[in-house]
Amino acid sequence: MEKAADALHAGFDLGRGPLLRAALFRFGEARRPFLFLTAHHLVIDGVSWRILLDDLDIAYQQGVRGEPVDLGTKTTAFRDWARRLAEHVAEGGLDHEADHWCEALDARPLPVDHQVATPGPEIGTVPVELDERDTEALLRSAPTAYRTRINDVLLAALALALSRWTGQERVSVELEGHGREDVLDGVDLSRTVGWFTTMYPVSFELPDLPDGGLADWRGLVKSVRRRLRTVPGNGFGFGALRAFGPPGLRERLSRHGDGPQIVFNYLGQWDARSAESQGGLVHAEHGSFGQDHDPREGGSHLLEVVGAVQDGQLGFTWRYRPDVHERATVEAVAGDFAEALRRIAGDCRGTV
């Protein structure tokens, strides 16, 4: 199954298509069939997968009942949205954010183990995982205890780990957003499939590193939350200005070497969902399957941290370049990140 999935992942041709592929694995009567879906990232993002799976389930149930497939009214097409966005930026709709994003690109480089000028070996990965008890505390208790969102808590732990690694009070991270902000009038993206993902830089100041005490952890999370609240439009404007802004601003925001060298993305919960009682198509979701990245493709950052909740456990994969960082280095930073999350989870269990 892994081999078949890898072949489908690697078989896309942007010039000819198709950019969506599927495979159905059958195991006889002992197990349910396994439906594998993969699409090139150019045409789909995380929110789009939810839309696609919902549409597939609706169409399946309508077909089972012998009804014509009806997925409702079409929402704004990706192409129309992109054209409207370009016009909005050209008319100066996001000019007020320019100074913020130029300042946000002032990021300090990460420490490296090797200085190289040529591509090195394939990308390495370091996984870290929390148990169900800590995951439950972070998902259910932390937002109440700290009056914040789970993403703020995750970023607080990441900022702490990066600060301890770099020895700097200021650390910078590239973040990903869903990119479907309500910016344009008359646009509805609620059921639109496409790659809307936004990426934007954020810096955090950590003058006082926590030692695990209640006040320290709360102070850390609060400082991260406060910093994130200063980001205009949930980061939407950074990519829009870099693509469609005035030439001088586009050059400044796209300058090679500027900005954070680590990107963070929390994908949410890929937990199993039961549909048996409703006769639905999907009984459980596996999440990522097979190699969804070419291991020879180094990416635009030295480190990529991607995580989700699967089967009740929060896990993250740290992708790194072995020609720049030793595995032991990445394991140490990833371990600090995971330990900070465990300490925060323990703090929440003891205070809620």
CSV table of C-alpha atoms in Angstrom, one decimal, residues 126-143 149-158 264-272 305-318 334-346 348-349:
chain,number,residue,atom,x,y,z
A,126,VAL,CA,12.4,13.4,13.3
A,127,PRO,CA,9.0,12.5,14.8
A,128,VAL,CA,7.7,13.4,18.3
A,129,GLU,CA,4.5,12.3,19.8
A,130,LEU,CA,2.5,13.0,23.0
A,131,ASP,CA,0.4,10.3,24.7
A,132,GLU,CA,-3.4,10.5,24.8
A,133,ARG,CA,-3.5,12.0,28.3
A,134,ASP,CA,-1.3,14.9,27.4
A,135,THR,CA,-3.0,15.4,24.1
A,136,GLU,CA,-6.4,15.5,25.8
A,137,ALA,CA,-5.1,18.1,28.3
A,138,LEU,CA,-3.8,20.3,25.5
A,139,LEU,CA,-6.9,20.1,23.4
A,140,ARG,CA,-9.5,20.4,26.1
A,141,SER,CA,-8.0,22.0,29.2
A,142,ALA,CA,-5.3,24.4,27.9
A,143,PRO,CA,-7.7,26.7,26.0
A,149,ARG,CA,-6.4,28.7,21.3
A,150,ILE,CA,-4.5,25.5,20.9
A,151,ASN,CA,-2.3,27.0,18.2
A,152,ASP,CA,-1.1,29.6,20.7
A,153,VAL,CA,-0.1,26.9,23.1
A,154,LEU,CA,1.8,25.0,20.4
A,155,LEU,CA,3.7,28.1,19.3
A,156,ALA,CA,4.6,29.0,22.9
A,157,ALA,CA,6.3,25.6,23.2
A,158,LEU,CA,8.0,26.0,19.9
A,264,PHE,CA,5.3,25.6,11.5
A,265,ASN,CA,1.9,24.1,10.6
A,266,TYR,CA,-0.6,22.5,12.8
A,267,LEU,CA,-3.2,20.6,10.7
A,268,GLY,CA,-5.8,20.0,13.4
A,269,GLN,CA,-7.4,16.6,14.2
A,270,TRP,CA,-7.4,13.7,11.8
A,271,ASP,CA,-9.2,11.5,14.3
A,272,ALA,CA,-11.4,8.6,13.3
A,305,VAL,CA,7.5,21.3,11.7
A,306,VAL,CA,4.1,19.8,10.7
A,307,GLY,CA,1.7,18.2,13.2
A,308,ALA,CA,-1.8,16.9,13.7
A,309,VAL,CA,-3.9,14.7,16.1
A,310,GLN,CA,-4.3,11.1,14.9
A,311,ASP,CA,-6.0,8.4,16.9
A,312,GLY,CA,-6.2,10.7,19.9
A,313,GLN,CA,-2.4,11.5,20.0
A,314,LEU,CA,-0.7,14.7,19.0
A,315,GLY,CA,2.3,14.2,16.9
A,316,PHE,CA,4.7,16.4,14.9
A,317,THR,CA,7.3,15.6,12.2
A,318,TRP,CA,10.4,17.8,12.0
A,334,ALA,CA,12.2,18.6,18.9
A,335,GLY,CA,12.6,17.0,22.3
A,336,ASP,CA,12.6,20.4,24.0
A,337,PHE,CA,9.4,21.3,22.1
A,338,ALA,CA,7.7,18.0,23.1
A,339,GLU,CA,8.8,18.3,26.7
A,340,ALA,CA,7.4,21.9,26.9
A,341,LEU,CA,4.1,20.6,25.6
A,342,ARG,CA,4.1,17.9,28.3
A,343,ARG,CA,4.9,20.5,31.0
A,344,ILE,CA,2.1,22.7,29.8
A,345,ALA,CA,-0.3,19.7,29.7
A,346,GLY,CA,0.7,18.9,33.3
A,348,CYS,CA,-3.3,22.5,32.9
A,349,ARG,CA,-4.3,19.2,34.6
